[in-house]
Every structure is written in C-alpha cells, then in structure tokens.
C-alpha cells in the first residue's frame, strides 16, 4: 500500500516535471535541464564511487567521450539514435579499460581516474587538431524543451538504476567491496566482475548526458567537454547529498543547483566565494552530507519528542 | 576426502612460510591446527581460501583442484573462512553483513528477501539477532567474532576455516563460543578446521590436531596423543624458553 | 637524435624535474602525515606567485628575497588552517571515517574561495614582471638568470628538505607518523605538533616554489590547478608518503617529459605524462618507488 | 469579476510599460556574460575593461544617442559564465527573458558565440560579436549575429604569406598550440606558404599545458629558418620568449601570435620584445580611425596607467562603437538595429567597417611589431604606421 502510493507519487512528479516543458519559461527550463543533468551524473557516480568506494575524480571522461562520439555522428544518424550509440560505445569502452583500471585502489585510484580523463582529453585534442577540428559547432540542435525532456528521462533512469542497485544483490556485493574488498571476496563476492559492471553502468549514462549537453551548449571543444570542473562538481554534489542511496544525489544536486541559481543571479560578483564557504561548512558541520545530517537531527528530535 | 593438502609449500620471497604440508580432512571432521605465532597457520588458511597461491603442491577440494582459483570462486565451491583480526563491513548493518554472505558464497541466493531471512536465522543462532539493525562498526570484540562466524556460516560452507575466533575473549565467552560453534555444526553440517591458541577449546572440539612449527608439520593425531607428543612438547617448551 | 645529448636539453629536464619535485614535496608531507587530499595545493603556488609579484611591483624586491616571505606567509596560512580547521577535523571520528572524500571536498571549497578572493582583489588579469632575464652561459648551456635561479634554489631547497625530513629528529617523527599513525602516538610522538608542522612546512615550501614560478609564467588566479595535478602524479609515482621517492619521481617525470617529447614530438607531452603515469599505476599499483603493498 | 480585474491591471501595466521608455532618465539596459572565473578568466578583463571604458565614455557624453531622440545612459547587467558555454546560454536566456534587457553584447571567445547564436536568433536580439575568430563562424546563419574580427584564419594566412614574401623569406619553422584558433591558422597557412614557394622546414604542435620548449627550439635552431612562426597563447608565448633566447633563435622574423599585444607581457620582456611580430591591427596612432586616441586615454585613465590589450580590448571596443552608431540611427527597435547593422558603414577605432553577411568586410587581417617598446602596425602596408624591420639580436 505504502509502496504503491509512493510509486504513484513519484510517477506524478515525473509527469508534472515533463509537462513543464511546454509551460515553463525558457530560463526555468534551462535550470531544470542543469538540475536533471547533474542528477543523472551524480547518480551514475554513486553507482561506482558511492557503492564501491572507488572514488572517481575523472567522471568527466565518460561525459566528454560521449559528447565526442556524438559529435562525430552528428548529421550522420538521427539525433536520438546518436545519443544512444554514444552511451553504448562509451559503456563498451569502459568495459574494456575497466579491468586494469579497477585494480588500482584508494587514493591511487582517485588520481588515476583524473589522469585517465586528462589522457583521453589530450588524445581527443590531438586527433581534432590533426583534422583542424579543434572546435565543432553543432548547428540545428533540437529545441530546449526536447532536450529538457531527454535529460529528465536520463535523470529518472539514473535515479531508478541507483535505487534498484542499492536494494539488489548486485548492490550488496558492491557495498561489501567498499567496506573491505578482501573480506568481500572471501564470502564469495566476485569483486573484479562486479566492479567492472558498475564501472560500465556508471559510464553509460554520463556519456548520453554529454551528448545531450553539447546540443545545449551548441559546441564541442575537447577542453570544455573534458573540463575537470565537471568531475569535481559531480563529486561535490554526491558527497554533499551524502549516502550511497538514490536520495543522496537528489538532495545534493537540488541543493547545489538551486543555491547556485540563487547566488549567481543575485550576487554575480561573489557567488563562487559563498559557494566555497558553504562547501567548507558542510564538511565541518555536516560531514554525513544532507542526508546524514537530516537523519541524525530528525532521529534526535524524535527522541526528544518521545 | 573433502580436502587434500598435497606437498604444499609457500615462500614469500626468500622466506619459507610453509614447507611440505600434507594432510587430508574427511567429511564432517573437526580438525584443529595449533602452533606458535608465525608458525604459518594463517598462511595455510590463505592458501586454502585462495588468497595466496602455493609455491608448490596441490590443494584439492572434493576432488577438484582449487589452488590458483580466486577467493570468490573457492567460496562459491563451499569454503568459508574467518579472520583472526576481524574484518566486518563496518559501514553496513549487522544484518547486511550476514546477508551479503548468503547472497554470494556457495548459496548464491538471488532473492534479497530470502537472503535477509537466512541471515536473520543465523544471527539468532549466533546470538546477535538483537543487533541486526545496528551498524557493524558499533559491535564489541565478542560481537565482531560472532559476526565473523555468522558471515562465514551464511555463505553455506561445506568447509569452514575458523581462525582464532576465541582469541581475546573471556573464559565465559569462550565457552559460549564453543557452544555456538558446536550447535551450528550440527545444524549446518559442515567440516571444520580451527586454528586456536586456547588449548581447552581445541581439546574439546577437535577429533584430530595438526601441529605446525616453523612452517613444518611436526605432529598429527588425536588431542590426547598430541598432548603427549615429544616433538610438540619440545617445540612448545623450546619456544617458551 | 644528437639532440638527446644536448646539454641544453639536460638543463631543461633538470629545471622541470626540480620544479616538480619541489612542488610535490609539500603535498606528499600533508598526505603522508594526515591523509588529506589537498586539491588546493596549487593555489598555494598561486599565492606564492602573487606575493612575489606584489613584493616586486610595490617594493621592488625580487623573488629570491620575497620567496622567504612567501614561505613564511604560506607557512602561516598552514598554521592558521591547522588551528582553525584541521585540528578539529582530525579528531572528529565521523569525518575521519571518510577522510579522503571529506578532505577532497574541503580543499575544493578552499580552492574555490581562495581563487575567487584573489580574482576579487587583483582581477583575473594576467600579471608578470621582468626579473633576472639576462642570459647566463655555463659551458654550452644558456639559461635566463631566472631559470638558473629556479634550478639552484629549487634543488637546494628540495634536497635540504628531503634530507632534513630523513635525518633530523623531527623528520623521523614525521616519517613515523607517515608509516603508522597509531603506533607513533603510542611511542610518545606528539602527533598534534607533528601534523601542524607538516602543514606549516608543506605550505611554506609550496609558497616558496610559487614565488620562483612567478618569473616563469603569467601569474593568474587559476594558475595553480595544473600544479596540483602534476604534484599528485609525482607523489603517486614516488609512492604516497615516501619523500625521497617523491623527489626522485619529480626528477624522473621532468626527464621523461623533456626527453620523451624530444623523441616523439611536443604534441604528445600530456599523453606521455598521463600515459606513463597510468601505465605505472596499473602495472605497479604502489607507485614506482613505493614500499609496501596497496592491496591488503 | 476576477477576469475584469485582471484585464484592468493588465491594461495599467501595459500603459506603464508604454510610459516607461519615454522617461529620459531611464538607462538603457545592456546585458552580457563575462568569463570571470574558470579557464578563460585571465582573458576576461581585456573584454570587460573595454566594455566599461565604452560605458564611461558614452555616459560622460550624456548617454547613448537613441535614434536622434535624446540620450539615455547605459547600464550593464553582467554575469559570470564560469567559462562554460552552457552557462553562457543560460545567461543570455535570463538576460533576455527574465532581466528584460534592451540589448545584449558579446561574451568571451569563439565557443561562447557559437553557444549563444541560437538564443539571440530565437529572440531576435542583434549581437555584435567580438573576440571570436574561426572560419566556421561563417556557417552561422546570417541574421542577428555579426563578427567584428578581421583576424579570420584564412585572411591571416594570406596576409602572413604576403608579409613573409615581401621580406624575402624562403624558409619557415611553424609551431602551434593544439587549441582551435592556432591550429585553424595552420590549416590555411600551410597551403598558402606552399603556393608562395616558401618552405616549411620545421613543424610541431604542442598541447596547451606544455611546460618546456627547449627540445623543439633546439631542433628549430638546427634548421636555421628565415622566419619562426609561433601560433601561441599567452602562457606558451612566455615559454617561447624565454627559451628562444636561451637556445639562441636568431631568425630575422619571429612571430608570436597572442601575448605581445597585452600589457603584462611587455612588462615581462621589455626590450627583449623589440622586433617581435604579433597579431594586432591597431595602435593609438592609427590613421583614418575614429576615437582611437580617446579610447586609449580613457582606458589608461580608468585602469591606472595600464594599456588596453591591442588585440582583444580593441576589438571589443569596436563592437561597442558599432552598436552605439546603429542605435544612433535606428533607436532601440531591435529589428531596425539589425537592418542598420546590415546596411551601415561604421566609423571605429579600426577605421571604417561594413558587414558582408556575418563578417567584417573592410578591416584586413594584420600584424604589429614591437619597435622600441611601442606597438606599431606593420602589415598590411596601406594601414601600417611603420614598416617591418628585422628582428635584431636579443637584447640581453
């Protein structure tokens, strides 16, 4: 009963968000687009890093590679097919490089993931410069309303995927790897295989997000598409949300995106500083993220009430 | 024969940890392993469970050679082990810890609900059911030891390797632990190899005991035989001097 | 390929390598003793550069003098950061449980704040000044005075720091902390003090490096990030917390970069640097000179 | 009842709206995004400063001349785009739909122009571009976007070849950054050189984060070319300047693309810059221009003696002058502004400018040379304030 109610509620919210595409102002749709984009990215990050503890500081590699595959296909295949192919190609790519990459652990993996993104960026840069294509405009992209819906779909899929994995056998395996990979293998968790699947799943959606994103920005440039700031933003949002469950990124992304919108529109000069101060405040005063802080304080108030 | 260790040696670099170990374990048997710290007991467990490869020799489980397999594969074949220095999944709840064993291991349970049910039952068996929802990191040492056992049991082992599950426990806790292990053995019907320093426990539980000294097997036999074995006494007294 | 025997190229490789070594030293110290992923490390380089620039344009004091000022100021920032934030942070069990993530986030926040404060005060405009620009000839090698100064000061400071940290009593304490936190507290090392000094020394050396760099490239608020990343690459190649290894890895990376590029072509510079880095990590996950095993 | 109330209030609002613009005191709201933070932050001030100088100059005159019907002051609405094209898109959407600015001005760089092209197109906001240069810009649908720059890579290649030929250059070494503008230049330069019979004796490209050029320059020295052409950005330009001196590159023609026209760069290298050729087509003394001296003086006054960037700040100011003159003719009606921009000839600090399609069709691509610490336009000859001289030995 409770579950089906929740399901209906979720569906209703999604339908309302989707119908906004025809109603809301362009500016609002733009905010919605950013919101969904980072939800999709942060959820994908959670699948790998939140669940397995392999903190990726280079998630932009999937985003940028997806954008690159997409821009290569631009004009050759229908737009949405191009988006799907981008996801697929990057997902397969992740499967191929995942095994050696995921043998590296802890802080080594953190920097490795960053280095990987830089490596791919530079390879793309060389390749593009060789063709004198260091900047590719994307003319004739679908209107914002369509991109908004597409991004909503990705956000919903990513959230559902995270939600499902968190409650599945697969997720239990991943989380035991995070806690102690050695001990996880001892109780029969095939760590290498599970990590690899998580890595590929974690790359699939960001690749499609990247593809849709360059239709919004109207341009592909390796430096933008593989901008490390994107990776940092994803990590920030996911950690600020807290937890390894789907609710964390939702909260973290909503909080940061809305905050950024409020700040840059009203304090264009100093919003980055305020943002930075808030980040610091979070680590110091709510290290469990929004979700951790909520559950701690809510349970405390419940106790006080009782 | 459930397990056969044939001429197994293990060297780390130049350091020989185990040399020419030979023994076999029968179905349903309880085998004890004793020896001083650093004698190579835990290394032997690591070899059986697949965390290290023997430098030489073969390990055969129910007719199948398992040395060289990944730990996860060996676990799926029904070998479970616990760690002397406990390795709980601290961030997960006690129930999730145990359920993870049921989901993988040799059970490979596909349903989360069933796995949770199995985990709960095992928690009752080891007396941790009242802590099921707590994060594993919050347990006491005795609690950790029980959790180690519960996780191992949940994988559905044919062969259970217990590595000093009683170290650091008080005498009454040791008694409780022995009771739990014995009753679980009856219930879940596995073959048991125990490493233990607590002699009383070994004497009470085991049908046979192997003594390892400086990486070599120096004695094997029934507990009372071992207690009177010249080599063992010498090794132990020698070690204590 | 007789270019490979050019002493000029050797000097270039030495300069690049020494800079890498110098900049990564502080990061290594801080990661080693406190397990903090300081992604604001490069911003200290930036601060050092601005200090040198200000000293030069306001008081006409060159970087070879102002670098000490930069070291002191940045060291002071380290002290401030420790007393105000990290002391508490490192005693909060909830944060310690996920220290690497949390410190990453924390320093990212600090980096954002610092960069934007600098933008606010100085604008993002590039700055630069002329200093020791005359060419000095040593045998067949011709270097601008500034680059020669970087080479000399950089080598002296980094070698001295490594030796000090290896052989002094305090250095031994730091090393003990790097090897094993819990044990070093038990054997009577004042962990709190060692951590504070690591932060002060780490920040100070990096600020000094920043002052040196101010003569080599345009000074901007965003100049630090590439240094953060190359410093991470270096300390990971050298083995986290291994100061001597980090020094050698810095030199090695400098040589790989300069000679690799001379052989393959400059377009491959970054591919080479990151490719080698990734390759080494995959085949030798504990770093080139790392001790101990990463896998448990 | 409710509906009537609503209609009534709508009418009142509408009337207020009609009343609004006629009040002389109301400033004209002009919006733009600026790369204050992120990758392009160091370049941002060269643009913002020129906008600010223009605003001050206009407001000191009493404001913008609105189609001959009185003057209104200029008020800027600006946001930081964090060097992110998607953020720039959002900013222009916000400026137009939510801040309701009267007009918009250009963001930083080629990629941002591409990004916002659909936005201004959709909302029919005319935008005079600056700091954007790529032949791909010509593929932008003509309509609401124009590009001021004379520095289109194909034109640069043509002029560069002509200049080299006039100096009797037979062999060149080419080095270039992998980023868009630099590599696009090479795309056109190589065929142009080949056609002119100039031999490329050395060619190398390098990534934006290059830290040392010694190897590359040692090889260049070995080839001893007549000219060295470095298509670089400020960071790598500094590397070249330092290491070319160390290695002893003594070619009589040395071209360093972006950097020497910026004030800080000249402060860093002083007399060592003498003889270096760079990409720029302006100097305060340029003849047949409108407002050059005034711009230069106003800039120096406003920014404590700092000089404008002879390349970017100048181009930005030109775009503002064009907008100003279009408004003087057409008022604030955006459709009329568009027609004015399409048809008028403008008087700017670059001289006369007219658009053909999206492109500045008059100002030629050109080069400047630092001569005795001053920037002189040296190419093309009809615009030159001085002629190209051989680069002498390095000063020190």
Short mmCIF file of C-alpha atoms in Angstrom, two decimals, chain D residues 46-396:
data_model
loop_
_atom_site.label_atom_id
_atom_site.label_comp_id
_atom_site.label_asym_id
_atom_site.label_seq_id
_atom_site.Cartn_x
_atom_site.Cartn_y
_atom_site.Cartn_z
CA UNK D 46 40.50 42.53 -21.58
CA UNK D 47 36.87 42.34 -22.62
CA UNK D 48 35.13 43.67 -19.54
CA UNK D 49 37.51 46.61 -19.25
CA UNK D 50 36.78 47.70 -22.81
CA UNK D 51 33.05 47.49 -22.14
CA UNK D 52 33.48 49.59 -19.01
CA UNK D 53 35.58 52.19 -20.83
CA UNK D 54 32.97 52.43 -23.53
CA UNK D 55 30.19 52.78 -20.96
CA UNK D 56 32.04 55.58 -19.21
CA UNK D 57 32.79 57.41 -22.44
CA UNK D 58 29.17 57.15 -23.53
CA UNK D 59 27.73 58.18 -20.20
CA UNK D 60 30.16 61.09 -19.95
CA UNK D 61 28.68 62.32 -23.20
CA UNK D 62 25.25 62.20 -21.54
CA UNK D 63 24.38 58.72 -22.71
CA UNK D 64 23.56 56.82 -25.87
CA UNK D 65 22.03 58.77 -28.69
CA UNK D 66 18.71 56.96 -29.23
CA UNK D 67 17.91 57.46 -32.88
CA UNK D 68 18.32 61.22 -32.57
CA UNK D 69 15.55 61.38 -29.93
CA UNK D 70 17.55 62.28 -26.85
CA UNK D 71 20.20 60.48 -24.85
CA UNK D 72 19.95 57.71 -22.32
CA UNK D 73 22.67 56.39 -20.07
CA UNK D 74 23.97 52.85 -20.36
CA UNK D 75 23.51 50.37 -17.56
CA UNK D 76 25.17 46.95 -17.68
CA UNK D 77 23.70 43.70 -16.46
CA UNK D 78 26.53 41.17 -16.31
CA UNK D 79 27.02 37.66 -15.03
CA UNK D 80 29.97 35.32 -14.78
CA UNK D 81 29.66 32.39 -17.18
CA UNK D 82 32.48 30.44 -15.47
CA UNK D 83 33.98 29.95 -18.94
CA UNK D 84 31.22 27.42 -19.57
CA UNK D 85 29.34 27.75 -22.89
CA UNK D 86 26.19 26.20 -21.44
CA UNK D 87 26.22 28.74 -18.64
CA UNK D 88 26.56 31.50 -21.24
CA UNK D 89 23.47 30.14 -23.00
CA UNK D 90 21.58 30.26 -19.73
CA UNK D 91 22.77 33.77 -19.02
CA UNK D 92 21.57 35.14 -22.34
CA UNK D 93 18.24 33.41 -21.87
CA UNK D 94 17.97 35.01 -18.46
CA UNK D 95 19.08 38.43 -19.69
CA UNK D 96 16.51 38.37 -22.45
CA UNK D 97 13.52 36.64 -20.89
CA UNK D 98 13.83 37.44 -17.23
CA UNK D 99 16.00 40.56 -16.83
CA UNK D 100 14.36 42.06 -19.91
CA UNK D 101 17.46 43.88 -21.05
CA UNK D 102 17.14 46.17 -24.04
CA UNK D 103 20.16 44.81 -25.84
CA UNK D 104 22.94 42.31 -25.40
CA UNK D 105 26.65 42.45 -26.04
CA UNK D 106 29.08 39.64 -26.77
CA UNK D 107 30.53 37.04 -24.39
CA UNK D 108 34.16 35.86 -24.45
CA UNK D 109 35.58 33.73 -27.21
CA UNK D 110 34.53 31.73 -30.23
CA UNK D 111 32.88 28.86 -28.38
CA UNK D 112 30.55 31.14 -26.44
CA UNK D 113 29.47 32.89 -29.61
CA UNK D 114 28.55 29.58 -31.15
CA UNK D 115 26.75 28.61 -27.99
CA UNK D 116 24.54 31.68 -27.78
CA UNK D 117 23.89 32.05 -31.52
CA UNK D 118 20.60 30.09 -31.34
CA UNK D 119 19.44 32.16 -28.35
CA UNK D 120 19.83 35.56 -29.96
CA UNK D 121 18.44 34.16 -33.18
CA UNK D 122 15.35 32.83 -31.42
CA UNK D 123 14.67 36.04 -29.55
CA UNK D 124 15.71 38.28 -32.43
CA UNK D 125 18.32 40.16 -30.41
CA UNK D 126 21.05 41.64 -32.59
CA UNK D 127 24.53 40.94 -31.26
CA UNK D 128 27.82 42.36 -32.48
CA UNK D 129 30.39 39.70 -31.78
CA UNK D 130 33.97 40.22 -30.69
CA UNK D 131 36.87 38.04 -29.53
CA UNK D 132 35.58 35.26 -31.76
CA UNK D 133 37.51 34.11 -34.78
CA UNK D 134 37.01 30.96 -36.79
CA UNK D 135 36.10 30.31 -40.39
CA UNK D 136 33.30 28.15 -39.01
CA UNK D 137 31.63 31.36 -37.82
CA UNK D 138 30.71 32.00 -41.42
CA UNK D 139 28.43 29.00 -41.19
CA UNK D 140 26.33 30.82 -38.60
CA UNK D 141 23.03 31.75 -40.21
CA UNK D 142 23.18 35.44 -41.10
CA UNK D 143 20.60 37.43 -39.23
CA UNK D 144 21.29 38.55 -35.73
CA UNK D 145 24.98 37.90 -35.30
CA UNK D 146 27.96 39.74 -36.79
CA UNK D 147 31.62 39.20 -36.21
CA UNK D 148 33.87 42.21 -35.89
CA UNK D 149 37.18 40.46 -36.04
CA UNK D 150 39.48 40.94 -39.01
CA UNK D 151 41.55 38.03 -37.74
CA UNK D 152 39.91 35.19 -39.63
CA UNK D 153 42.44 32.37 -40.03
CA UNK D 154 42.24 32.26 -43.85
CA UNK D 155 42.79 36.02 -44.13
CA UNK D 156 45.62 35.84 -41.62
CA UNK D 157 47.26 33.12 -43.69
CA UNK D 158 47.01 35.24 -46.81
CA UNK D 159 48.46 38.32 -45.16
CA UNK D 160 51.15 36.35 -43.35
CA UNK D 161 52.31 34.80 -46.59
CA UNK D 162 52.33 38.18 -48.30
CA UNK D 163 54.33 39.72 -45.49
CA UNK D 164 56.87 36.89 -45.48
CA UNK D 165 57.22 37.14 -49.23
CA UNK D 166 57.77 40.88 -49.07
CA UNK D 167 60.59 40.20 -46.66
CA UNK D 168 62.16 37.64 -48.90
CA UNK D 169 61.59 34.76 -46.50
CA UNK D 170 62.38 31.40 -48.11
CA UNK D 171 62.03 29.02 -45.18
CA UNK D 172 59.94 28.98 -42.04
CA UNK D 173 59.55 26.97 -38.87
CA UNK D 174 55.97 26.60 -37.64
CA UNK D 175 54.95 25.79 -34.10
CA UNK D 176 51.41 25.84 -32.85
CA UNK D 177 49.18 25.17 -29.89
CA UNK D 178 46.61 22.41 -30.42
CA UNK D 179 43.74 24.71 -29.47
CA UNK D 180 41.24 25.80 -32.06
CA UNK D 181 42.35 29.21 -33.28
CA UNK D 182 46.02 28.36 -33.50
CA UNK D 183 45.52 25.07 -35.30
CA UNK D 184 42.94 26.58 -37.63
CA UNK D 185 45.52 29.16 -38.66
CA UNK D 186 47.89 26.39 -39.68
CA UNK D 187 45.19 24.75 -41.75
CA UNK D 188 45.24 27.79 -44.04
CA UNK D 189 48.82 28.88 -43.59
CA UNK D 190 50.44 25.71 -44.88
CA UNK D 191 48.77 25.68 -48.30
CA UNK D 192 49.30 29.45 -48.64
CA UNK D 193 53.01 29.08 -47.92
CA UNK D 194 53.30 26.17 -50.32
CA UNK D 195 51.65 28.22 -53.04
CA UNK D 196 54.05 31.09 -52.43
CA UNK D 197 57.01 28.74 -52.62
CA UNK D 198 58.01 29.23 -49.00
CA UNK D 199 59.40 26.06 -47.49
CA UNK D 200 58.27 24.79 -44.10
CA UNK D 201 61.49 23.35 -42.72
CA UNK D 202 60.10 22.50 -39.30
CA UNK D 203 56.63 21.94 -37.96
CA UNK D 204 55.50 21.00 -34.46
CA UNK D 205 52.32 21.21 -32.48
CA UNK D 206 52.03 21.12 -28.73
CA UNK D 207 49.33 20.79 -26.07
CA UNK D 208 48.07 23.82 -24.13
CA UNK D 209 49.74 22.68 -20.91
CA UNK D 210 53.25 22.49 -22.35
CA UNK D 211 55.93 23.35 -19.79
CA UNK D 212 59.12 23.45 -21.81
CA UNK D 213 60.07 24.10 -25.43
CA UNK D 214 63.80 23.52 -25.28
CA UNK D 215 63.75 20.35 -27.38
CA UNK D 216 61.54 21.85 -30.04
CA UNK D 217 63.52 25.07 -30.23
CA UNK D 218 66.86 23.27 -30.39
CA UNK D 219 65.57 21.49 -33.47
CA UNK D 220 64.37 24.78 -34.93
CA UNK D 221 67.76 26.30 -34.43
CA UNK D 222 69.32 23.39 -36.27
CA UNK D 223 67.16 24.14 -39.31
CA UNK D 224 68.09 27.82 -39.25
CA UNK D 225 64.88 29.12 -40.90
CA UNK D 226 64.41 32.68 -42.14
CA UNK D 227 61.27 33.04 -40.06
CA UNK D 228 59.87 31.39 -36.94
CA UNK D 229 56.10 31.46 -36.63
CA UNK D 230 54.76 30.55 -33.20
CA UNK D 231 50.98 30.30 -33.03
CA UNK D 232 50.76 30.55 -29.30
CA UNK D 233 48.63 31.83 -26.44
CA UNK D 234 49.99 33.97 -23.60
CA UNK D 235 51.30 31.12 -21.44
CA UNK D 236 53.20 29.36 -24.21
CA UNK D 237 54.25 32.70 -25.71
CA UNK D 238 56.17 33.33 -22.50
CA UNK D 239 57.84 29.94 -22.80
CA UNK D 240 58.90 30.79 -26.31
CA UNK D 241 60.22 34.21 -25.37
CA UNK D 242 62.39 32.80 -22.58
CA UNK D 243 63.62 29.67 -24.25
CA UNK D 244 64.13 31.05 -27.75
CA UNK D 245 66.60 33.45 -26.16
CA UNK D 246 68.29 30.66 -24.26
CA UNK D 247 68.59 28.45 -27.30
CA UNK D 248 69.54 31.44 -29.40
CA UNK D 249 66.91 31.54 -32.14
CA UNK D 250 68.08 34.38 -34.31
CA UNK D 251 65.66 34.40 -37.23
CA UNK D 252 65.07 37.89 -38.60
CA UNK D 253 61.31 37.39 -38.47
CA UNK D 254 59.78 35.94 -35.33
CA UNK D 255 56.03 35.86 -34.96
CA UNK D 256 54.43 35.26 -31.55
CA UNK D 257 50.69 35.16 -32.06
CA UNK D 258 48.94 36.11 -28.80
CA UNK D 259 50.71 37.80 -25.92
CA UNK D 260 52.93 40.67 -27.06
CA UNK D 261 49.87 42.89 -27.55
CA UNK D 262 48.95 42.51 -23.87
CA UNK D 263 50.36 44.91 -21.32
CA UNK D 264 51.66 42.42 -18.75
CA UNK D 265 53.64 40.67 -21.45
CA UNK D 266 55.50 43.80 -22.41
CA UNK D 267 56.19 44.39 -18.72
CA UNK D 268 57.75 40.95 -18.51
CA UNK D 269 60.02 41.18 -21.52
CA UNK D 270 60.60 44.90 -22.10
CA UNK D 271 63.35 45.44 -24.65
CA UNK D 272 63.57 41.76 -25.48
CA UNK D 273 60.26 42.12 -27.26
CA UNK D 274 61.72 44.53 -29.77
CA UNK D 275 61.34 43.16 -33.27
CA UNK D 276 58.74 40.53 -32.36
CA UNK D 277 55.79 40.44 -34.74
CA UNK D 278 52.38 39.69 -33.31
CA UNK D 279 48.74 39.52 -34.28
CA UNK D 280 47.24 43.00 -33.88
CA UNK D 281 45.85 45.62 -36.22
CA UNK D 282 45.69 48.69 -34.06
CA UNK D 283 47.78 51.24 -32.30
CA UNK D 284 46.67 54.56 -30.78
CA UNK D 285 48.23 56.48 -33.63
CA UNK D 286 46.47 54.50 -36.37
CA UNK D 287 45.32 56.85 -39.13
CA UNK D 288 41.80 57.09 -40.55
CA UNK D 289 40.17 55.84 -37.41
CA UNK D 290 37.53 57.29 -35.13
CA UNK D 291 38.19 57.65 -31.43
CA UNK D 292 41.50 55.77 -31.15
CA UNK D 293 43.27 58.38 -29.03
CA UNK D 294 40.18 58.95 -26.88
CA UNK D 295 39.81 55.23 -26.24
CA UNK D 296 43.48 54.83 -25.40
CA UNK D 297 43.50 57.76 -22.99
CA UNK D 298 40.21 56.85 -21.35
CA UNK D 299 41.44 53.29 -20.85
CA UNK D 300 44.72 54.33 -19.31
CA UNK D 301 42.93 56.78 -17.04
CA UNK D 302 40.35 54.26 -15.90
CA UNK D 303 42.84 51.44 -15.26
CA UNK D 304 45.67 53.24 -13.50
CA UNK D 305 48.03 53.59 -16.42
CA UNK D 306 47.55 50.05 -17.78
CA UNK D 307 47.32 49.81 -21.52
CA UNK D 308 44.46 48.09 -23.32
CA UNK D 309 45.09 44.74 -24.94
CA UNK D 310 45.83 45.88 -28.50
CA UNK D 311 44.04 42.88 -29.89
CA UNK D 312 41.05 41.93 -27.77
CA UNK D 313 40.17 45.13 -25.90
CA UNK D 314 40.34 46.97 -29.20
CA UNK D 315 38.04 44.55 -30.96
CA UNK D 316 35.60 44.68 -28.05
CA UNK D 317 35.55 48.44 -28.16
CA UNK D 318 34.97 48.36 -31.92
CA UNK D 319 31.91 46.16 -31.41
CA UNK D 320 30.55 48.62 -28.87
CA UNK D 321 31.13 51.55 -31.23
CA UNK D 322 29.18 49.71 -33.93
CA UNK D 323 26.27 49.12 -31.58
CA UNK D 324 26.36 52.74 -30.47
CA UNK D 325 26.21 54.04 -34.02
CA UNK D 326 23.47 51.63 -35.01
CA UNK D 327 21.36 52.81 -32.07
CA UNK D 328 22.02 56.43 -33.00
CA UNK D 329 20.49 55.69 -36.36
CA UNK D 330 17.77 53.19 -35.52
CA UNK D 331 16.82 53.81 -31.90
CA UNK D 332 16.18 50.84 -29.65
CA UNK D 333 13.94 48.91 -32.01
CA UNK D 334 15.89 45.71 -32.42
CA UNK D 335 14.62 44.95 -35.90
CA UNK D 336 15.70 48.39 -37.06
CA UNK D 337 19.05 47.97 -35.36
CA UNK D 338 19.50 44.77 -37.27
CA UNK D 339 18.80 46.50 -40.56
CA UNK D 340 21.13 49.31 -39.60
CA UNK D 341 23.98 46.95 -38.79
CA UNK D 342 23.45 45.16 -42.06
CA UNK D 343 23.46 48.30 -44.16
CA UNK D 344 25.53 50.98 -42.42
CA UNK D 345 29.21 51.73 -42.65
CA UNK D 346 30.64 52.36 -39.20
CA UNK D 347 33.47 54.58 -38.06
CA UNK D 348 35.52 52.80 -35.45
CA UNK D 349 38.98 52.71 -33.94
CA UNK D 350 39.71 50.06 -36.59
CA UNK D 351 38.62 52.58 -39.24
CA UNK D 352 35.61 52.05 -41.46
CA UNK D 353 33.70 48.81 -41.01
CA UNK D 354 30.93 47.31 -43.04
CA UNK D 355 29.43 43.87 -42.73
CA UNK D 356 29.03 41.46 -45.55
CA UNK D 357 26.85 38.67 -44.22
CA UNK D 358 28.16 37.96 -40.74
CA UNK D 359 31.63 39.22 -41.45
CA UNK D 360 33.59 42.46 -41.23
CA UNK D 361 34.33 43.04 -44.90
CA UNK D 362 36.65 46.04 -44.71
CA UNK D 363 39.27 45.69 -42.00
CA UNK D 364 42.09 43.47 -43.23
CA UNK D 365 43.88 40.96 -41.04
CA UNK D 366 47.10 42.49 -39.92
CA UNK D 367 50.21 42.33 -37.85
CA UNK D 368 52.01 44.60 -35.49
CA UNK D 369 55.62 44.69 -34.42
CA UNK D 370 57.11 45.90 -31.18
CA UNK D 371 59.54 48.62 -32.12
CA UNK D 372 61.46 50.42 -29.39
CA UNK D 373 58.88 49.33 -26.83
CA UNK D 374 55.95 50.60 -28.85
CA UNK D 375 53.43 48.62 -30.82
CA UNK D 376 53.39 49.63 -34.47
CA UNK D 377 51.05 48.30 -37.09
CA UNK D 378 53.32 46.96 -39.81
CA UNK D 379 51.03 44.99 -42.07
CA UNK D 380 49.16 45.36 -44.40
CA UNK D 381 51.17 48.18 -45.88
CA UNK D 382 48.25 50.51 -46.59
CA UNK D 383 47.43 50.60 -42.85
CA UNK D 384 50.92 50.44 -41.49
CA UNK D 385 52.22 53.03 -39.05
CA UNK D 386 55.72 51.72 -39.57
CA UNK D 387 57.34 49.11 -41.75
CA UNK D 388 58.53 45.69 -40.70
CA UNK D 389 62.13 45.65 -39.59
CA UNK D 390 64.47 42.75 -38.99
CA UNK D 391 64.47 41.44 -35.50
CA UNK D 392 67.88 42.25 -34.13
CA UNK D 393 69.83 40.18 -31.65
CA UNK D 394 68.08 39.56 -28.33
CA UNK D 395 68.61 42.49 -26.02
CA UNK D 396 70.25 40.63 -23.16
#
